[in-house]
Short mmCIF file of C-alpha atoms in Angstrom, two decimals:
data_model
loop_
_atom_site.label_atom_id
_atom_site.label_comp_id
_atom_site.label_asym_id
_atom_site.label_seq_id
_atom_site.Cartn_x
_atom_site.Cartn_y
_atom_site.Cartn_z
CA UNK J 1 29.14 196.52 77.94
CA UNK J 2 26.44 196.93 79.99
CA UNK J 3 24.20 194.71 77.58
CA UNK J 4 26.91 191.79 77.47
CA UNK J 5 27.06 191.35 81.21
CA UNK J 6 24.23 189.97 81.98
CA UNK J 7 24.69 187.71 79.22
CA UNK J 8 27.78 186.65 80.26
CA UNK J 9 27.06 185.75 83.94
CA UNK J 10 24.26 183.66 82.62
CA UNK J 11 26.75 181.73 80.21
CA UNK J 12 28.89 181.11 83.01
CA UNK J 13 26.19 180.16 84.98
CA UNK J 14 24.72 178.21 82.93
CA UNK J 15 27.94 176.30 81.88
CA UNK J 16 28.14 175.97 86.00
CA UNK J 17 25.38 174.37 86.21
CA UNK J 18 26.19 170.72 85.33
CA UNK J 19 22.93 167.60 86.04
CA UNK J 20 25.46 167.60 88.86
CA UNK J 21 25.40 170.70 90.47
CA UNK J 22 21.78 170.46 89.83
CA UNK J 23 20.68 167.35 91.50
CA UNK J 24 23.24 168.16 94.41
CA UNK J 25 21.96 172.05 94.63
CA UNK J 26 18.20 170.84 94.59
CA UNK J 27 18.72 168.52 97.52
CA UNK J 28 20.48 171.92 99.29
CA UNK J 29 17.34 173.81 98.07
CA UNK J 30 14.75 171.41 99.49
CA UNK J 31 16.95 170.59 102.98
CA UNK J 32 17.42 174.48 103.38
CA UNK J 33 13.43 174.99 102.91
CA UNK J 34 12.82 171.65 105.28
CA UNK J 35 14.89 173.06 108.17
CA UNK J 36 13.20 176.60 108.02
CA UNK J 37 10.52 174.71 108.44
CA UNK J 38 10.54 173.09 111.17
CA UNK J 39 12.08 175.22 113.02
CA UNK J 40 8.77 176.90 112.90
CA UNK J 41 6.85 177.00 116.46
CA UNK J 42 4.47 174.82 115.15
CA UNK J 43 5.83 172.28 113.52
CA UNK J 44 6.74 170.72 117.45
CA UNK J 45 4.87 170.17 120.75
CA UNK J 46 7.43 172.04 122.68
CA UNK J 47 7.44 175.21 119.93
CA UNK J 48 10.80 175.68 118.37
CA UNK J 49 13.57 173.63 117.62
CA UNK J 50 17.16 174.32 117.84
CA UNK J 51 18.66 174.91 113.58
CA UNK J 52 21.29 172.19 114.01
CA UNK J 53 18.54 169.51 115.58
CA UNK J 54 15.85 171.31 112.36
CA UNK J 55 19.22 170.55 109.30
CA UNK J 56 19.85 167.21 110.82
CA UNK J 57 16.38 166.21 110.36
CA UNK J 58 15.68 167.78 107.17
CA UNK J 59 19.53 166.47 106.05
CA UNK J 60 17.28 162.82 107.42
CA UNK J 61 13.65 163.26 105.72
CA UNK J 62 15.30 164.72 102.63
CA UNK J 63 18.35 161.90 102.82
CA UNK J 64 15.87 159.57 103.44
CA UNK J 65 18.07 158.11 105.96
CA UNK J 66 15.28 158.13 109.30
CA UNK J 67 18.20 158.82 111.84
CA UNK J 68 16.91 160.94 113.92
CA UNK J 69 17.69 163.59 117.74
CA UNK J 70 14.00 163.15 118.59
CA UNK J 71 10.81 161.61 118.66
CA UNK J 72 9.30 162.01 115.92
CA UNK J 73 5.62 161.02 116.98
CA UNK J 74 6.04 162.55 120.16
CA UNK J 75 8.44 165.93 119.23
CA UNK J 76 6.20 167.01 115.93
CA UNK J 77 3.47 168.07 115.93
CA UNK J 78 0.80 166.74 112.85
CA UNK J 79 1.73 169.49 110.86
CA UNK J 80 6.00 168.97 111.75
CA UNK J 81 4.95 165.21 110.72
CA UNK J 82 3.34 166.42 107.57
CA UNK J 83 6.40 168.49 106.86
CA UNK J 84 8.84 164.91 107.79
CA UNK J 85 6.80 162.80 104.89
CA UNK J 86 6.77 165.79 101.96
CA UNK J 87 10.76 165.97 102.55
CA UNK J 88 10.92 162.53 102.65
CA UNK J 89 8.60 161.75 99.16
CA UNK J 90 10.34 164.62 97.58
CA UNK J 91 13.93 162.99 98.51
CA UNK J 92 12.97 159.41 98.05
CA UNK J 93 11.57 160.37 94.39
CA UNK J 94 14.33 162.83 93.40
CA UNK J 95 14.12 166.57 93.79
CA UNK J 96 14.45 166.59 89.75
CA UNK J 97 11.32 164.72 89.07
CA UNK J 98 9.01 167.18 91.13
CA UNK J 99 11.00 169.59 88.60
CA UNK J 100 10.83 167.47 85.02
CA UNK J 101 6.59 166.98 86.91
CA UNK J 102 6.69 170.70 87.18
CA UNK J 103 7.92 171.98 83.36
CA UNK J 104 5.17 169.92 81.74
CA UNK J 105 2.13 170.93 83.40
CA UNK J 106 3.27 175.12 82.78
CA UNK J 107 3.75 173.46 79.30
CA UNK J 108 7.39 174.48 79.32
CA UNK J 109 9.66 172.63 77.82
CA UNK J 110 12.35 170.73 79.88
CA UNK J 111 15.83 172.32 80.43
CA UNK J 112 18.49 169.35 79.41
CA UNK J 113 19.85 169.54 82.68
CA UNK J 114 16.70 168.53 84.73
CA UNK J 115 16.68 166.19 81.74
CA UNK J 116 20.02 164.22 82.70
CA UNK J 117 19.70 164.66 86.57
CA UNK J 118 16.73 162.64 86.31
CA UNK J 119 18.49 160.55 84.53
CA UNK J 120 21.23 160.41 87.19
CA UNK J 121 19.07 160.02 89.68
CA UNK J 122 17.36 156.88 88.04
CA UNK J 123 20.02 155.19 86.54
CA UNK J 124 18.74 155.54 82.78
CA UNK J 125 19.78 156.23 79.67
CA UNK J 126 17.95 158.58 77.23
CA UNK J 127 17.02 161.39 77.11
CA UNK J 128 14.20 162.05 74.46
CA UNK J 129 10.75 160.69 76.50
CA UNK J 130 12.41 161.75 80.36
CA UNK J 131 8.08 162.61 81.26
CA UNK J 132 7.59 159.09 80.12
CA UNK J 133 9.80 157.79 82.94
CA UNK J 134 8.69 160.70 85.40
CA UNK J 135 5.11 159.85 84.19
CA UNK J 136 5.90 155.84 85.92
CA UNK J 137 7.97 156.32 87.90
CA UNK J 138 4.95 158.27 89.16
CA UNK J 139 2.95 156.03 88.79
CA UNK J 140 4.33 153.31 90.35
CA UNK J 141 5.04 155.41 93.26
CA UNK J 142 1.53 156.13 94.36
CA UNK J 143 -0.40 152.79 92.86
CA UNK J 144 2.53 150.81 95.86
CA UNK J 145 2.17 152.79 98.37
CA UNK J 146 -1.11 153.16 98.46
CA UNK J 147 -1.27 149.22 98.12
CA UNK J 148 0.64 149.13 101.53
CA UNK J 149 -1.39 152.32 103.33
CA UNK J 150 -4.27 150.01 102.35
CA UNK J 151 -2.51 146.37 104.05
CA UNK J 152 -1.62 148.58 107.17
CA UNK J 153 -4.97 150.78 107.54
CA UNK J 154 -6.37 147.26 107.69
CA UNK J 155 -3.27 146.02 110.21
CA UNK J 156 -3.85 148.56 112.68
CA UNK J 157 -7.62 149.22 112.77
CA UNK J 158 -8.53 147.09 115.50
CA UNK J 159 -6.36 149.17 117.16
CA UNK J 160 -6.30 153.17 116.07
CA UNK J 161 -9.76 154.77 115.35
CA UNK J 162 -9.93 155.13 111.69
CA UNK J 163 -8.47 157.90 111.35
CA UNK J 164 -5.03 157.42 113.44
CA UNK J 165 -5.12 153.79 111.51
CA UNK J 166 -5.54 155.36 108.16
CA UNK J 167 -2.63 158.79 108.59
CA UNK J 168 -0.26 156.53 110.39
CA UNK J 169 -0.76 153.23 107.07
CA UNK J 170 -0.10 155.94 104.63
CA UNK J 171 3.10 158.44 106.90
CA UNK J 172 4.50 154.48 106.90
CA UNK J 173 3.52 153.37 104.15
CA UNK J 174 5.82 156.58 102.25
CA UNK J 175 8.42 156.27 104.21
CA UNK J 176 8.81 152.45 104.25
CA UNK J 177 8.87 153.00 99.90
CA UNK J 178 10.41 155.29 100.32
CA UNK J 179 13.20 153.55 102.77
CA UNK J 180 13.96 156.28 105.02
CA UNK J 181 12.81 154.65 108.21
CA UNK J 182 11.06 157.57 110.01
CA UNK J 183 8.42 156.10 112.36
CA UNK J 184 5.71 157.45 114.64
CA UNK J 185 5.68 154.43 116.96
CA UNK J 186 7.57 154.27 120.12
CA UNK J 187 10.33 151.52 119.94
CA UNK J 188 9.32 152.44 115.93
CA UNK J 189 7.58 147.91 115.16
CA UNK J 190 9.01 146.34 117.83
CA UNK J 191 5.25 146.08 119.03
CA UNK J 192 4.38 144.50 116.24
CA UNK J 193 7.57 141.45 116.41
CA UNK J 194 5.12 139.46 115.74
CA UNK J 195 2.68 140.57 113.28
CA UNK J 196 3.05 138.49 110.05
CA UNK J 197 0.90 140.95 107.71
CA UNK J 198 3.01 144.48 109.04
CA UNK J 199 5.94 142.78 108.42
CA UNK J 200 5.26 141.17 104.99
CA UNK J 201 4.17 144.49 104.16
CA UNK J 202 6.58 146.11 105.44
CA UNK J 203 8.90 143.71 103.62
CA UNK J 204 7.43 143.98 100.66
CA UNK J 205 7.29 148.00 100.65
CA UNK J 206 11.40 148.34 101.39
CA UNK J 207 12.26 145.98 98.92
CA UNK J 208 10.54 146.85 95.51
CA UNK J 209 11.65 150.96 96.70
CA UNK J 210 15.35 149.81 97.13
CA UNK J 211 15.41 147.88 94.16
CA UNK J 212 15.12 150.40 92.35
CA UNK J 213 12.06 151.93 88.94
CA UNK J 214 14.15 150.64 86.57
CA UNK J 215 13.98 147.29 87.14
CA UNK J 216 10.12 147.18 88.42
CA UNK J 217 9.66 148.84 85.26
CA UNK J 218 11.25 146.20 83.13
CA UNK J 219 9.71 143.74 85.77
CA UNK J 220 6.49 144.72 84.41
CA UNK J 221 6.71 144.33 80.88
CA UNK J 222 8.19 141.75 81.42
CA UNK J 223 6.14 139.44 82.45
CA UNK J 224 4.28 141.75 80.31
CA UNK J 225 5.15 140.68 76.80
CA UNK J 226 7.30 138.05 78.23
CA UNK J 227 11.02 139.91 77.03
CA UNK J 228 14.38 139.08 78.94
CA UNK J 229 15.00 140.69 81.81
CA UNK J 230 19.06 142.44 80.92
CA UNK J 231 21.65 142.57 82.57
CA UNK J 232 21.20 145.15 85.30
CA UNK J 233 18.21 144.47 85.96
CA UNK J 234 19.77 140.32 86.70
CA UNK J 235 22.48 141.26 89.11
CA UNK J 236 20.06 143.24 91.01
CA UNK J 237 17.94 140.61 91.32
CA UNK J 238 20.24 138.03 92.36
CA UNK J 239 22.11 140.21 94.40
CA UNK J 240 19.81 141.91 96.31
CA UNK J 241 17.89 138.21 97.09
CA UNK J 242 21.64 137.17 98.44
CA UNK J 243 22.09 139.39 100.20
CA UNK J 244 18.71 139.35 101.87
CA UNK J 245 18.86 135.42 102.29
CA UNK J 246 22.61 135.81 104.13
CA UNK J 247 21.59 138.66 105.73
CA UNK J 248 19.00 136.81 107.57
CA UNK J 249 20.33 132.74 108.38
CA UNK J 250 23.53 134.87 109.88
CA UNK J 251 20.70 137.38 112.23
CA UNK J 252 19.35 133.85 112.96
CA UNK J 253 22.16 131.76 114.12
CA UNK J 254 24.00 135.25 115.67
CA UNK J 255 20.81 135.54 117.95
CA UNK J 256 19.45 133.09 118.58
CA UNK J 257 19.67 132.44 121.85
CA UNK J 258 20.17 137.15 122.13
CA UNK J 259 17.75 138.99 120.96
CA UNK J 260 15.74 135.83 119.44
CA UNK J 261 15.97 133.26 122.58
CA UNK J 262 12.20 132.44 123.56
CA UNK J 263 10.17 132.54 120.22
CA UNK J 264 8.86 129.81 118.39
CA UNK J 265 10.87 129.32 115.29
CA UNK J 266 7.91 131.38 112.67
CA UNK J 267 9.12 134.06 114.93
CA UNK J 268 12.29 133.44 114.72
CA UNK J 269 12.06 133.17 111.09
CA UNK J 270 9.95 136.68 110.67
CA UNK J 271 12.12 138.47 112.89
CA UNK J 272 15.64 137.38 110.52
CA UNK J 273 13.96 138.39 107.80
CA UNK J 274 12.85 141.82 108.83
CA UNK J 275 15.95 142.99 109.61
CA UNK J 276 18.18 141.97 106.84
CA UNK J 277 16.24 144.13 104.72
CA UNK J 278 16.08 147.19 106.51
CA UNK J 279 19.66 146.72 107.60
CA UNK J 280 20.48 147.88 104.14
CA UNK J 281 18.83 151.02 103.47
CA UNK J 282 15.38 150.80 104.69
CA UNK J 283 16.09 152.16 108.81
CA UNK J 284 12.59 150.18 110.67
CA UNK J 285 13.77 146.97 113.16
CA UNK J 286 11.36 145.50 115.11
CA UNK J 287 14.72 144.59 118.02
CA UNK J 288 15.92 146.73 120.32
CA UNK J 289 19.42 147.00 118.71
CA UNK J 290 21.81 147.78 121.49
CA UNK J 291 20.77 144.88 122.87
CA UNK J 292 22.41 142.61 119.20
CA UNK J 293 25.94 140.95 119.18
CA UNK J 294 28.71 142.96 118.40
CA UNK J 295 29.22 140.28 115.36
CA UNK J 296 25.70 141.61 113.95
CA UNK J 297 26.08 144.69 114.30
CA UNK J 298 29.05 143.95 111.96
CA UNK J 299 27.46 142.18 109.96
CA UNK J 300 24.78 145.26 109.51
CA UNK J 301 27.55 147.49 108.97
CA UNK J 302 28.41 145.12 105.76
CA UNK J 303 24.53 145.41 104.16
CA UNK J 304 24.62 149.40 105.34
CA UNK J 305 27.08 149.84 103.45
CA UNK J 306 26.27 147.91 100.30
CA UNK J 307 22.70 149.35 100.90
CA UNK J 308 19.97 149.54 98.33
CA UNK J 309 20.40 149.48 94.20
CA UNK J 310 20.67 151.66 91.65
CA UNK J 311 18.84 154.30 90.58
CA UNK J 312 16.36 153.29 93.67
CA UNK J 313 15.47 154.94 96.67
CA UNK J 314 18.97 154.18 99.12
CA UNK J 315 21.65 154.49 99.28
CA UNK J 316 25.14 153.00 99.95
CA UNK J 317 27.58 151.57 97.79
CA UNK J 318 24.84 149.85 95.34
CA UNK J 319 24.26 145.94 95.28
CA UNK J 320 25.74 146.62 91.74
CA UNK J 321 28.96 147.41 92.72
CA UNK J 322 29.22 144.81 94.91
CA UNK J 323 28.42 142.24 92.54
CA UNK J 324 31.30 143.73 90.43
CA UNK J 325 33.76 143.09 92.74
CA UNK J 326 32.59 139.71 93.39
CA UNK J 327 32.43 138.79 89.96
CA UNK J 328 36.54 140.52 89.29
CA UNK J 329 38.29 138.91 92.12
CA UNK J 330 35.64 135.49 90.79
CA UNK J 331 36.83 135.93 87.05
CA UNK J 332 40.40 137.03 88.34
CA UNK J 333 40.24 133.15 89.97
CA UNK J 334 39.84 131.46 87.20
CA UNK J 335 42.83 133.31 84.64
CA UNK J 336 40.38 135.26 82.69
CA UNK J 337 41.64 138.96 81.63
CA UNK J 338 37.40 140.06 81.39
CA UNK J 339 34.32 140.33 83.58
CA UNK J 340 31.97 138.55 82.52
CA UNK J 341 28.95 138.59 84.12
CA UNK J 342 25.19 136.63 83.29
CA UNK J 343 26.12 135.23 78.85
CA UNK J 344 27.80 138.99 79.40
CA UNK J 345 30.92 141.31 79.38
CA UNK J 346 31.11 143.89 81.37
CA UNK J 347 32.98 147.56 79.75
CA UNK J 348 36.90 148.09 81.37
CA UNK J 349 35.08 151.56 82.07
CA UNK J 350 32.05 150.57 84.20
CA UNK J 351 34.54 147.97 85.53
CA UNK J 352 36.59 151.57 86.85
CA UNK J 353 34.29 152.84 87.98
CA UNK J 354 33.26 150.52 90.24
CA UNK J 355 35.72 150.27 92.30
CA UNK J 356 36.41 153.86 92.49
CA UNK J 357 33.28 154.11 94.15
CA UNK J 358 34.05 150.95 96.73
CA UNK J 359 36.82 152.71 97.16
CA UNK J 360 35.98 156.15 97.26
CA UNK J 361 33.66 155.52 99.52
CA UNK J 362 35.21 152.93 102.23
CA UNK J 363 37.49 156.68 102.50
CA UNK J 364 35.17 158.84 103.72
CA UNK J 365 33.23 156.29 105.86
CA UNK J 366 36.42 156.01 106.94
CA UNK J 367 37.48 159.68 107.61
CA UNK J 368 34.13 160.72 108.59
CA UNK J 369 35.03 157.63 111.79
CA UNK J 370 38.19 158.86 112.78
CA UNK J 371 36.73 162.26 112.83
CA UNK J 372 33.61 161.83 114.89
CA UNK J 373 35.29 159.18 117.48
CA UNK J 374 37.99 162.59 118.17
CA UNK J 375 34.62 164.80 118.93
CA UNK J 376 33.57 162.34 120.62
CA UNK J 377 36.52 160.74 123.11
CA UNK J 378 37.59 163.83 124.27
CA UNK J 379 37.76 163.98 127.65
CA UNK J 380 36.55 160.48 127.93
CA UNK J 381 40.29 158.18 129.24
CA UNK J 382 41.08 155.66 125.80
CA UNK J 383 39.91 152.40 127.48
CA UNK J 384 36.32 153.49 128.62
CA UNK J 385 36.38 154.98 124.66
CA UNK J 386 36.97 152.21 122.52
CA UNK J 387 34.01 150.21 123.42
CA UNK J 388 32.32 154.02 121.58
CA UNK J 389 33.96 152.06 117.99
CA UNK J 390 31.64 149.68 116.99
CA UNK J 391 28.28 152.41 118.55
CA UNK J 392 29.78 155.10 116.50
CA UNK J 393 31.01 153.07 113.24
CA UNK J 394 27.77 151.09 113.37
CA UNK J 395 25.86 155.27 113.36
CA UNK J 396 28.40 156.51 110.34
CA UNK J 397 27.56 153.58 108.22
CA UNK J 398 23.96 153.88 108.82
CA UNK J 399 24.52 158.23 108.14
CA UNK J 400 26.58 156.48 104.41
CA UNK J 401 23.44 153.66 104.06
CA UNK J 402 20.99 156.27 104.89
CA UNK J 403 20.24 153.38 107.04
CA UNK J 404 19.01 155.49 109.72
CA UNK J 405 19.72 152.72 112.33
CA UNK J 406 21.19 153.15 115.63
CA UNK J 407 22.07 151.36 118.67
CA UNK J 408 22.06 154.81 120.39
CA UNK J 409 24.59 156.68 119.70
CA UNK J 410 21.87 159.23 117.54
CA UNK J 411 21.21 161.28 120.85
CA UNK J 412 24.77 161.42 122.30
CA UNK J 413 26.45 163.57 119.36
CA UNK J 414 28.12 166.74 119.59
CA UNK J 415 27.76 169.33 117.20
CA UNK J 416 30.70 169.05 115.47
CA UNK J 417 29.44 164.84 114.83
CA UNK J 418 26.57 165.85 113.80
CA UNK J 419 27.39 168.33 111.77
CA UNK J 420 29.45 165.59 110.58
CA UNK J 421 26.64 162.90 110.13
CA UNK J 422 24.76 165.76 108.16
CA UNK J 423 27.31 165.98 105.72
CA UNK J 424 27.71 161.88 105.23
CA UNK J 425 24.25 161.23 104.95
CA UNK J 426 24.38 163.83 102.29
CA UNK J 427 27.41 162.42 100.29
CA UNK J 428 25.55 158.65 101.13
CA UNK J 429 22.22 160.01 99.59
CA UNK J 430 24.16 161.74 96.68
CA UNK J 431 28.05 161.18 96.50
CA UNK J 432 28.15 158.06 94.51
CA UNK J 433 25.67 159.16 92.08
CA UNK J 434 27.44 161.86 91.02
CA UNK J 435 30.38 159.95 91.17
CA UNK J 436 29.79 157.54 88.97
CA UNK J 437 28.22 160.66 86.26
CA UNK J 438 31.67 162.90 86.57
CA UNK J 439 33.50 159.43 86.58
CA UNK J 440 31.98 158.88 83.05
CA UNK J 441 33.30 161.70 81.52
CA UNK J 442 35.57 160.70 79.05
CA UNK J 443 38.61 161.84 79.14
CA UNK J 444 40.58 164.71 76.40
CA UNK J 445 42.38 162.56 73.73
CA UNK J 446 46.60 163.62 74.85
CA UNK J 447 48.69 163.58 72.14
CA UNK J 448 51.22 160.73 73.86
CA UNK J 449 51.10 157.67 76.52
CA UNK J 450 53.71 157.13 78.71
CA UNK J 451 55.71 154.03 79.06
CA UNK J 452 53.29 150.79 80.95
CA UNK J 453 55.48 149.50 84.02
CA UNK J 454 54.07 146.62 86.35
CA UNK J 455 54.14 146.61 90.42
CA UNK J 456 53.58 143.89 92.16
CA UNK J 457 50.31 142.76 93.72
CA UNK J 458 50.55 140.51 95.80
#
C-alpha cells in the first residue's frame, strides 16, 4: 500500500495538470512571485507597498495590461522597474515558452503538457517541432525589441543622458511590443504626441506584437519563398487594418473640435492613428483620456473589447472572432448556410467556438461591471453615481482587453473593486484562450440523439 500511494498521487496529479491548467498555474505562479518581489522595500522609493497594490501591479504586468494604482516611474526604484519589466517580458511571451527553453538547455525532454500549453499560447498546431516554435518566437522578439529600442534611443538621446535614454528605450520597447502599456514617463507619451519618429516606432511595435507570432513567421516565410498566406493570416491582417483605419477616422471626427483642436492636420492624423492602434491592446496614450468625449470613450470600449489577435501578447475576444461573427451575419444575409471567408469555408466547430468565446466574454465584462458599480457606488446618490457608469465600463473593458487605458478611475477603486479588476485582467489574458482550448475537446459519442425542433429567432 505504501508503494502504491505515491504512484497513485502522481498519476492523479499528472491527470489534473491538463495543458490549460498548466498554463493557468504558470501564470499564477509568476503573479505570486512578482507580488512578493514588489513587496520588497528595495523595489519602492517609499520602502514598501501594501499587498493588494503589489498583487494588482504584478497581475497587470504578467497579464501585460498596464493598469496601475501608482505612477510606475515615480513610485518604483530602478530595481522595482526591472522586476516589472521582467514580468512583462515573461507574461508577453508566455511562461510556458520559457519553460520549454529551460528544458532544452538542460538537455531534457519536454513534457507533453508543456508542448500543448505552448501550442495554446501561440495558436499553433504541430507538436513535433515545438522547440523550433520557441526559437523563432525568441528570435523575432529580441530582433523587433532591439530595433525598436534603437529608434527610441536615438529619438530620446537629445533629451536624456546616454544611460537614461538607453534604459528608457529598452523598457518602452519591451512594453510596447508586449502590448503592456507600462511607461516610466509622466503622462505616458503625451510629451511626444508631435514626435513622428517616436509615434511610428511605438505604432510599429504595438502592431507587430498584436498580430501574433504565427502571422509574423508566415509573413517572413512568404516574403522569402513567395508562398501564399493562410486564411488565418489574411483574416488577421485585414481585420487589423480595418480596425485601425476605422478607429483613426472615428477619433479624428469625434475629437477634431475637442482634444485635437488647435493642431495641424498632420498632427491630428498622427494623434488619431496612435490612439486607434494603442486602444485595442497596448494602453499608451498621447492625449488625456479624461478629456475625451463620451462618444469617443464608447468607441474605445468597443476596440478594447475586440483586443489583439490570437497567439499574440494581447487580450480581448480577438480580431479573428470579430471577423467570424461579421462573416456569419453576412453569409446569413445572403442566404448561405455555411460561413465563407476568402473563398474558404469555416468548420462549424470553429464558428461555434467563436460565438461561445464572444458571448462568454460579454457576460464576464457585464458581470464584473455590475459588481464594480455596486462596490464603487456605495454611499453616492444614484443621480450622481450615473456618471461613473461609462468610466467604470471603460475601466473593466480595459482590464479584460489587457489594454491599460484609464480615465483615472484606477486610483479610486475600492479593495473589492481592485480584486475584481485583477480577476478580469487574468481572465482577459487567458480566458478566451483556455476557453477555446476546452471547447475544442470533442464530446464523447452518445448512443442517442434528441429530437430536433425549431424556435423563432426574429
